[in-house]
Amino acid sequence: MALGARPLLWLALWTLAVPARSSREDADGGCYAFSRPVILRGLTDNSRFRDLCTRQKLLASFGDSVVRLSTANTYSYQKVDLPFQKYVEQMLHPQDPISMGNDTLYFFGDNNFTEWASLFQHYSPPPFSLLGTTPAYSFGIAGAGSGVPFHWHGPGFSEVIYGRKRWFLYPPEKTPEFHPNKTTLAWLRDTYPALTPSTRPLECTIQAGEMLYFPDRWWHATLNLDTSVFISTFLS
């Protein structure tokens, strides 16, 4: 079956800032906060933030800053600190298709928001919130073919600044078939083709300037289709 015919994520498109509701409505009631992933477009203007996220400007501003890398596996348990310039020049390359996720280092999260404040102050977050939550940002840069295999956490938004990010999602009650130490690229090559229609994930590709809202406890894996810059807003 062609990729376009597979059960892609049916996408509700929000173009107006409608406040999130606090009650759990059924899926037909229109409350996406607890029930549906949603692609969002045109909510904020992050052109200034995007301009500051070019390779040249990031290296000029933060090349000597130490960043913390995580392993690209489900649990991200290993952390490595190194200068940002070294990461960009020596490690920001396409994913090795035979490397394991626990041997692959990935810059996402664990950001020093004091040191990077001159950049993050220009980011406009999505104009939505959930009652009882506090937003926390997580900034990342990664090479083509990189990503994080299936995992879950609380709700939030993920915006692509440069590049494209492909998402694979399952609702909380449907645990995907995956190995926690294999990369998303390996899963896509080895497991995905054998999935039956009823066991395939919801899928979408987020382009630069778009963001995805992911509900609480939804399983998801990501795959950067290009060298990508992205930022997530976790509602914790």
PDB file of C-alpha atoms in Angstrom:
ATOM      1  CA  MET A   1       0.000   0.000   0.000  1.00  0.00           C
ATOM      2  CA  ALA A   2       1.366   3.460  -0.855  1.00  0.00           C
ATOM      3  CA  LEU A   3       2.435   5.643   2.014  1.00  0.00           C
ATOM      4  CA  GLY A   4      -0.234   8.202   1.210  1.00  0.00           C
ATOM      5  CA  ALA A   5      -2.919   5.552   1.561  1.00  0.00           C
ATOM      6  CA  ARG A   6      -1.839   4.410   4.996  1.00  0.00           C
ATOM      7  CA  PRO A   7      -3.918   5.526   7.977  1.00  0.00           C
ATOM      8  CA  LEU A   8      -2.350   8.921   8.470  1.00  0.00           C
ATOM      9  CA  LEU A   9      -3.116  11.064  11.434  1.00  0.00           C
ATOM     10  CA  TRP A  10      -6.407  12.766  10.729  1.00  0.00           C
ATOM     11  CA  LEU A  11      -5.520  16.336  11.363  1.00  0.00           C
ATOM     12  CA  ALA A  12      -7.702  18.961  12.930  1.00  0.00           C
ATOM     13  CA  LEU A  13      -6.223  22.306  11.912  1.00  0.00           C
ATOM     14  CA  TRP A  14      -6.375  25.114  14.434  1.00  0.00           C
ATOM     15  CA  THR A  15      -5.701  28.561  12.988  1.00  0.00           C
ATOM     16  CA  LEU A  16      -7.344  30.603  15.738  1.00  0.00           C
ATOM     17  CA  ALA A  17      -6.240  30.771  19.367  1.00  0.00           C
ATOM     18  CA  VAL A  18      -9.099  28.995  21.111  1.00  0.00           C
ATOM     19  CA  PRO A  19      -8.447  28.482  24.847  1.00  0.00           C
ATOM     20  CA  ALA A  20      -8.059  24.858  25.883  1.00  0.00           C
ATOM     21  CA  ARG A  21     -10.940  23.493  27.938  1.00  0.00           C
ATOM     22  CA  SER A  22     -10.384  21.860  31.269  1.00  0.00           C
ATOM     23  CA  SER A  23     -13.090  19.189  31.055  1.00  0.00           C
ATOM     24  CA  ARG A  24     -12.684  15.767  29.419  1.00  0.00           C
ATOM     25  CA  GLU A  25     -15.185  15.729  26.580  1.00  0.00           C
ATOM     26  CA  ASP A  26     -15.667  12.798  24.284  1.00  0.00           C
ATOM     27  CA  ALA A  27     -13.829  12.701  20.961  1.00  0.00           C
ATOM     28  CA  ASP A  28     -16.853  13.996  19.062  1.00  0.00           C
ATOM     29  CA  GLY A  29     -17.244  16.901  21.450  1.00  0.00           C
ATOM     30  CA  GLY A  30     -14.230  18.753  20.106  1.00  0.00           C
ATOM     31  CA  CYS A  31     -11.947  18.836  23.164  1.00  0.00           C
ATOM     32  CA  TYR A  32      -8.556  17.789  21.804  1.00  0.00           C
ATOM     33  CA  ALA A  33      -6.627  18.401  25.017  1.00  0.00           C
ATOM     34  CA  PHE A  34      -6.997  14.818  26.201  1.00  0.00           C
ATOM     35  CA  SER A  35      -8.015  12.869  23.135  1.00  0.00           C
ATOM     36  CA  ARG A  36      -6.351  13.916  19.870  1.00  0.00           C
ATOM     37  CA  PRO A  37      -3.004  15.032  18.440  1.00  0.00           C
ATOM     38  CA  VAL A  38      -3.454  18.257  16.460  1.00  0.00           C
ATOM     39  CA  ILE A  39      -1.275  20.117  13.946  1.00  0.00           C
ATOM     40  CA  LEU A  40      -1.282  23.871  14.566  1.00  0.00           C
ATOM     41  CA  ARG A  41      -0.365  26.549  12.035  1.00  0.00           C
ATOM     42  CA  GLY A  42      -0.244  30.326  12.033  1.00  0.00           C
ATOM     43  CA  LEU A  43      -0.618  30.828  15.784  1.00  0.00           C
ATOM     44  CA  THR A  44       2.620  32.687  16.514  1.00  0.00           C
ATOM     45  CA  ASP A  45       5.275  34.616  14.624  1.00  0.00           C
ATOM     46  CA  ASN A  46       8.660  33.087  15.420  1.00  0.00           C
ATOM     47  CA  SER A  47      10.498  34.593  12.464  1.00  0.00           C
ATOM     48  CA  ARG A  48      12.927  36.424  14.775  1.00  0.00           C
ATOM     49  CA  PHE A  49      13.647  33.245  16.719  1.00  0.00           C
ATOM     50  CA  ARG A  50      14.120  31.373  13.451  1.00  0.00           C
ATOM     51  CA  ASP A  51      16.571  34.015  12.212  1.00  0.00           C
ATOM     52  CA  LEU A  52      18.654  33.545  15.378  1.00  0.00           C
ATOM     53  CA  CYS A  53      18.700  29.752  14.933  1.00  0.00           C
ATOM     54  CA  THR A  54      20.836  29.611  11.793  1.00  0.00           C
ATOM     55  CA  ARG A  55      24.009  27.533  12.122  1.00  0.00           C
ATOM     56  CA  GLN A  56      26.208  30.614  11.766  1.00  0.00           C
ATOM     57  CA  LYS A  57      24.418  32.650  14.418  1.00  0.00           C
ATOM     58  CA  LEU A  58      24.102  29.807  16.926  1.00  0.00           C
ATOM     59  CA  LEU A  59      27.813  29.039  16.668  1.00  0.00           C
ATOM     60  CA  ALA A  60      28.710  32.729  17.001  1.00  0.00           C
ATOM     61  CA  SER A  61      26.568  33.102  20.123  1.00  0.00           C
ATOM     62  CA  PHE A  62      26.904  29.712  21.820  1.00  0.00           C
ATOM     63  CA  GLY A  63      29.832  27.885  20.235  1.00  0.00           C
ATOM     64  CA  ASP A  64      31.784  27.807  23.500  1.00  0.00           C
ATOM     65  CA  SER A  65      28.763  26.919  25.634  1.00  0.00           C
ATOM     66  CA  VAL A  66      28.656  23.416  27.061  1.00  0.00           C
ATOM     67  CA  VAL A  67      25.546  21.459  26.105  1.00  0.00           C
ATOM     68  CA  ARG A  68      24.273  18.182  27.510  1.00  0.00           C
ATOM     69  CA  LEU A  69      23.521  15.396  25.063  1.00  0.00           C
ATOM     70  CA  SER A  70      21.217  12.443  25.720  1.00  0.00           C
ATOM     71  CA  THR A  71      21.199   9.003  24.182  1.00  0.00           C
ATOM     72  CA  ALA A  72      18.559   8.580  21.482  1.00  0.00           C
ATOM     73  CA  ASN A  73      16.770   5.646  23.084  1.00  0.00           C
ATOM     74  CA  THR A  74      13.486   5.345  24.940  1.00  0.00           C
ATOM     75  CA  TYR A  75      14.938   6.087  28.377  1.00  0.00           C
ATOM     76  CA  SER A  76      17.700   8.586  27.421  1.00  0.00           C
ATOM     77  CA  TYR A  77      19.634   7.523  30.507  1.00  0.00           C
ATOM     78  CA  GLN A  78      23.161   8.429  29.393  1.00  0.00           C
ATOM     79  CA  LYS A  79      24.244  12.091  29.412  1.00  0.00           C
ATOM     80  CA  VAL A  80      27.383  13.592  27.856  1.00  0.00           C
ATOM     81  CA  ASP A  81      28.561  17.207  28.172  1.00  0.00           C
ATOM     82  CA  LEU A  82      30.605  18.890  25.440  1.00  0.00           C
ATOM     83  CA  PRO A  83      30.974  22.298  23.741  1.00  0.00           C
ATOM     84  CA  PHE A  84      28.149  23.179  21.386  1.00  0.00           C
ATOM     85  CA  GLN A  85      30.601  23.873  18.548  1.00  0.00           C
ATOM     86  CA  LYS A  86      32.043  20.373  18.840  1.00  0.00           C
ATOM     87  CA  TYR A  87      28.558  18.875  18.686  1.00  0.00           C
ATOM     88  CA  VAL A  88      27.666  20.863  15.554  1.00  0.00           C
ATOM     89  CA  GLU A  89      30.939  20.278  13.715  1.00  0.00           C
ATOM     90  CA  GLN A  90      31.602  16.657  14.658  1.00  0.00           C
ATOM     91  CA  MET A  91      28.296  15.023  15.584  1.00  0.00           C
ATOM     92  CA  LEU A  92      25.539  16.805  13.682  1.00  0.00           C
ATOM     93  CA  HIS A  93      25.456  14.389  10.767  1.00  0.00           C
ATOM     94  CA  PRO A  94      22.933  11.914   9.299  1.00  0.00           C
ATOM     95  CA  GLN A  95      22.011   8.999  11.532  1.00  0.00           C
ATOM     96  CA  ASP A  96      24.073   5.846  11.036  1.00  0.00           C
ATOM     97  CA  PRO A  97      21.396   3.258  10.160  1.00  0.00           C
ATOM     98  CA  ILE A  98      23.188   0.470  12.029  1.00  0.00           C
ATOM     99  CA  SER A  99      23.898   2.394  15.251  1.00  0.00           C
ATOM    100  CA  MET A 100      21.851   1.599  18.337  1.00  0.00           C
ATOM    101  CA  GLY A 101      19.867   4.332  20.027  1.00  0.00           C
ATOM    102  CA  ASN A 102      21.777   3.891  23.291  1.00  0.00           C
ATOM    103  CA  ASP A 103      25.013   4.584  21.335  1.00  0.00           C
ATOM    104  CA  THR A 104      23.647   7.685  19.569  1.00  0.00           C
ATOM    105  CA  LEU A 105      23.905  11.125  21.186  1.00  0.00           C
ATOM    106  CA  TYR A 106      21.230  13.710  20.601  1.00  0.00           C
ATOM    107  CA  PHE A 107      20.911  17.386  21.645  1.00  0.00           C
ATOM    108  CA  PHE A 108      17.418  17.875  23.017  1.00  0.00           C
ATOM    109  CA  GLY A 109      16.368  19.102  26.423  1.00  0.00           C
ATOM    110  CA  ASP A 110      18.655  19.630  29.431  1.00  0.00           C
ATOM    111  CA  ASN A 111      19.045  23.224  28.241  1.00  0.00           C
ATOM    112  CA  ASN A 112      20.814  25.886  30.283  1.00  0.00           C
ATOM    113  CA  PHE A 113      18.124  28.552  30.072  1.00  0.00           C
ATOM    114  CA  THR A 114      20.232  31.140  31.853  1.00  0.00           C
ATOM    115  CA  GLU A 115      23.129  30.798  29.419  1.00  0.00           C
ATOM    116  CA  TRP A 116      20.806  30.620  26.390  1.00  0.00           C
ATOM    117  CA  ALA A 117      18.402  33.330  27.607  1.00  0.00           C
ATOM    118  CA  SER A 118      19.350  35.725  24.812  1.00  0.00           C
ATOM    119  CA  LEU A 119      17.902  33.214  22.341  1.00  0.00           C
ATOM    120  CA  PHE A 120      14.906  31.842  24.232  1.00  0.00           C
ATOM    121  CA  GLN A 121      13.570  35.300  25.076  1.00  0.00           C
ATOM    122  CA  HIS A 122      12.629  35.646  21.407  1.00  0.00           C
ATOM    123  CA  TYR A 123      10.528  32.483  21.281  1.00  0.00           C
ATOM    124  CA  SER A 124       6.752  32.930  21.232  1.00  0.00           C
ATOM    125  CA  PRO A 125       5.123  29.816  22.741  1.00  0.00           C
ATOM    126  CA  PRO A 126       1.726  28.511  21.643  1.00  0.00           C
ATOM    127  CA  PRO A 127      -1.127  30.530  23.170  1.00  0.00           C
ATOM    128  CA  PHE A 128      -2.733  27.516  24.838  1.00  0.00           C
ATOM    129  CA  SER A 129      -2.516  26.026  28.309  1.00  0.00           C
ATOM    130  CA  LEU A 130      -4.069  23.347  30.465  1.00  0.00           C
ATOM    131  CA  LEU A 131      -5.315  24.051  33.969  1.00  0.00           C
ATOM    132  CA  GLY A 132      -2.856  23.009  36.643  1.00  0.00           C
ATOM    133  CA  THR A 133       0.179  22.827  34.353  1.00  0.00           C
ATOM    134  CA  THR A 134       3.345  24.908  33.983  1.00  0.00           C
ATOM    135  CA  PRO A 135       5.121  25.150  30.598  1.00  0.00           C
ATOM    136  CA  ALA A 136       8.728  23.961  30.332  1.00  0.00           C
ATOM    137  CA  TYR A 137      10.767  24.428  27.160  1.00  0.00           C
ATOM    138  CA  SER A 138      13.088  21.914  25.539  1.00  0.00           C
ATOM    139  CA  PHE A 139      15.273  23.018  22.603  1.00  0.00           C
ATOM    140  CA  GLY A 140      17.010  20.665  20.198  1.00  0.00           C
ATOM    141  CA  ILE A 141      19.144  20.361  17.069  1.00  0.00           C
ATOM    142  CA  ALA A 142      19.688  17.031  15.327  1.00  0.00           C
ATOM    143  CA  GLY A 143      20.802  15.498  12.037  1.00  0.00           C
ATOM    144  CA  ALA A 144      18.752  13.831   9.339  1.00  0.00           C
ATOM    145  CA  GLY A 145      17.580  10.346  10.277  1.00  0.00           C
ATOM    146  CA  SER A 146      17.930  10.991  13.990  1.00  0.00           C
ATOM    147  CA  GLY A 147      15.063  10.853  16.447  1.00  0.00           C
ATOM    148  CA  VAL A 148      13.785   9.254  19.611  1.00  0.00           C
ATOM    149  CA  PRO A 149      12.026   5.851  19.646  1.00  0.00           C
ATOM    150  CA  PHE A 150       8.654   5.264  21.257  1.00  0.00           C
ATOM    151  CA  HIS A 151       8.084   6.756  24.699  1.00  0.00           C
ATOM    152  CA  TRP A 152       5.374   8.725  26.490  1.00  0.00           C
ATOM    153  CA  HIS A 153       5.062  11.581  28.969  1.00  0.00           C
ATOM    154  CA  GLY A 154       2.716  14.451  29.716  1.00  0.00           C
ATOM    155  CA  PRO A 155       1.058  16.686  27.121  1.00  0.00           C
ATOM    156  CA  GLY A 156       2.757  19.435  25.179  1.00  0.00           C
ATOM    157  CA  PHE A 157       3.602  21.090  21.879  1.00  0.00           C
ATOM    158  CA  SER A 158       6.508  20.500  19.510  1.00  0.00           C
ATOM    159  CA  GLU A 159       7.411  23.186  16.957  1.00  0.00           C
ATOM    160  CA  VAL A 160       9.824  22.780  14.052  1.00  0.00           C
ATOM    161  CA  ILE A 161      12.002  25.838  13.400  1.00  0.00           C
ATOM    162  CA  TYR A 162      14.105  24.378  10.575  1.00  0.00           C
ATOM    163  CA  GLY A 163      13.746  21.070   8.759  1.00  0.00           C
ATOM    164  CA  ARG A 164      10.964  18.488   9.013  1.00  0.00           C
ATOM    165  CA  LYS A 165      10.040  16.033  11.746  1.00  0.00           C
ATOM    166  CA  ARG A 166       7.991  12.907  11.173  1.00  0.00           C
ATOM    167  CA  TRP A 167       5.832  11.632  14.029  1.00  0.00           C
ATOM    168  CA  PHE A 168       4.405   8.176  14.743  1.00  0.00           C
ATOM    169  CA  LEU A 169       1.745   8.080  17.471  1.00  0.00           C
ATOM    170  CA  TYR A 170      -0.371   5.541  19.349  1.00  0.00           C
ATOM    171  CA  PRO A 171      -3.042   6.250  21.980  1.00  0.00           C
ATOM    172  CA  PRO A 172      -2.178   5.275  25.574  1.00  0.00           C
ATOM    173  CA  GLU A 173      -4.103   2.003  25.461  1.00  0.00           C
ATOM    174  CA  LYS A 174      -2.252   0.752  22.348  1.00  0.00           C
ATOM    175  CA  THR A 175       1.380  -0.107  23.175  1.00  0.00           C
ATOM    176  CA  PRO A 176       3.555  -0.119  20.032  1.00  0.00           C
ATOM    177  CA  GLU A 177       5.921  -2.895  19.012  1.00  0.00           C
ATOM    178  CA  PHE A 178       9.474  -1.571  19.417  1.00  0.00           C
ATOM    179  CA  HIS A 179      12.879  -2.143  21.025  1.00  0.00           C
ATOM    180  CA  PRO A 180      13.801   0.660  23.462  1.00  0.00           C
ATOM    181  CA  ASN A 181      17.448   0.736  22.374  1.00  0.00           C
ATOM    182  CA  LYS A 182      16.853   0.741  18.628  1.00  0.00           C
ATOM    183  CA  THR A 183      16.599   4.021  16.747  1.00  0.00           C
ATOM    184  CA  THR A 184      13.421   5.201  15.069  1.00  0.00           C
ATOM    185  CA  LEU A 185      15.225   4.801  11.743  1.00  0.00           C
ATOM    186  CA  ALA A 186      15.878   1.105  12.518  1.00  0.00           C
ATOM    187  CA  TRP A 187      12.237   0.650  13.614  1.00  0.00           C
ATOM    188  CA  LEU A 188      11.039   2.234  10.374  1.00  0.00           C
ATOM    189  CA  ARG A 189      13.264  -0.120   8.376  1.00  0.00           C
ATOM    190  CA  ASP A 190      12.757  -3.361  10.315  1.00  0.00           C
ATOM    191  CA  THR A 191       9.354  -3.247  12.048  1.00  0.00           C
ATOM    192  CA  TYR A 192       7.154  -0.734  10.268  1.00  0.00           C
ATOM    193  CA  PRO A 193       6.847  -2.587   6.909  1.00  0.00           C
ATOM    194  CA  ALA A 194       5.444  -5.694   8.625  1.00  0.00           C
ATOM    195  CA  LEU A 195       2.737  -3.882  10.597  1.00  0.00           C
ATOM    196  CA  THR A 196      -0.816  -4.741   9.678  1.00  0.00           C
ATOM    197  CA  PRO A 197      -3.260  -1.899   8.978  1.00  0.00           C
ATOM    198  CA  SER A 198      -4.787  -2.290  12.446  1.00  0.00           C
ATOM    199  CA  THR A 199      -1.397  -2.028  14.179  1.00  0.00           C
ATOM    200  CA  ARG A 200       0.030   0.907  12.225  1.00  0.00           C
ATOM    201  CA  PRO A 201       0.504   4.211  14.043  1.00  0.00           C
ATOM    202  CA  LEU A 202      -1.048   7.550  13.328  1.00  0.00           C
ATOM    203  CA  GLU A 203       1.484   9.539  11.297  1.00  0.00           C
ATOM    204  CA  CYS A 204       2.234  13.082  10.234  1.00  0.00           C
ATOM    205  CA  THR A 205       5.171  15.232   9.141  1.00  0.00           C
ATOM    206  CA  ILE A 206       5.625  18.610  10.837  1.00  0.00           C
ATOM    207  CA  GLN A 207       7.135  21.277   8.596  1.00  0.00           C
ATOM    208  CA  ALA A 208       9.079  24.375   9.619  1.00  0.00           C
ATOM    209  CA  GLY A 209       6.674  26.860  11.189  1.00  0.00           C
ATOM    210  CA  GLU A 210       4.183  24.188  12.275  1.00  0.00           C
ATOM    211  CA  MET A 211       3.700  22.578  15.657  1.00  0.00           C
ATOM    212  CA  LEU A 212       2.100  19.398  16.918  1.00  0.00           C
ATOM    213  CA  TYR A 213       0.053  19.135  20.088  1.00  0.00           C
ATOM    214  CA  PHE A 214       0.470  15.678  21.671  1.00  0.00           C
ATOM    215  CA  PRO A 215      -1.985  14.636  24.406  1.00  0.00           C
ATOM    216  CA  ASP A 216      -1.103  13.179  27.780  1.00  0.00           C
ATOM    217  CA  ARG A 217       0.514   9.708  27.776  1.00  0.00           C
ATOM    218  CA  TRP A 218       0.310   9.154  24.034  1.00  0.00           C
ATOM    219  CA  TRP A 219       3.080   6.904  22.745  1.00  0.00           C
ATOM    220  CA  HIS A 220       5.183   8.643  20.106  1.00  0.00           C
ATOM    221  CA  ALA A 221       8.410   8.253  18.141  1.00  0.00           C
ATOM    222  CA  THR A 222      10.075  10.963  16.075  1.00  0.00           C
ATOM    223  CA  LEU A 223      12.286  11.000  12.993  1.00  0.00           C
ATOM    224  CA  ASN A 224      14.052  14.131  11.737  1.00  0.00           C
ATOM    225  CA  LEU A 225      13.846  14.042   7.949  1.00  0.00           C
ATOM    226  CA  ASP A 226      16.431  16.820   7.587  1.00  0.00           C
ATOM    227  CA  THR A 227      18.957  18.484   9.846  1.00  0.00           C
ATOM    228  CA  SER A 228      16.396  20.103  12.116  1.00  0.00           C
ATOM    229  CA  VAL A 229      16.003  22.743  14.808  1.00  0.00           C
ATOM    230  CA  PHE A 230      12.984  22.310  17.059  1.00  0.00           C
ATOM    231  CA  ILE A 231      11.562  23.338  20.414  1.00  0.00           C
ATOM    232  CA  SER A 232       8.941  21.684  22.607  1.00  0.00           C
ATOM    233  CA  THR A 233       6.707  23.166  25.276  1.00  0.00           C
ATOM    234  CA  PHE A 234       5.906  20.517  27.873  1.00  0.00           C
ATOM    235  CA  LEU A 235       2.855  21.070  30.066  1.00  0.00           C
ATOM    236  CA  SER A 236       3.961  19.515  33.325  1.00  0.00           C
TER     237      SER A 236
END
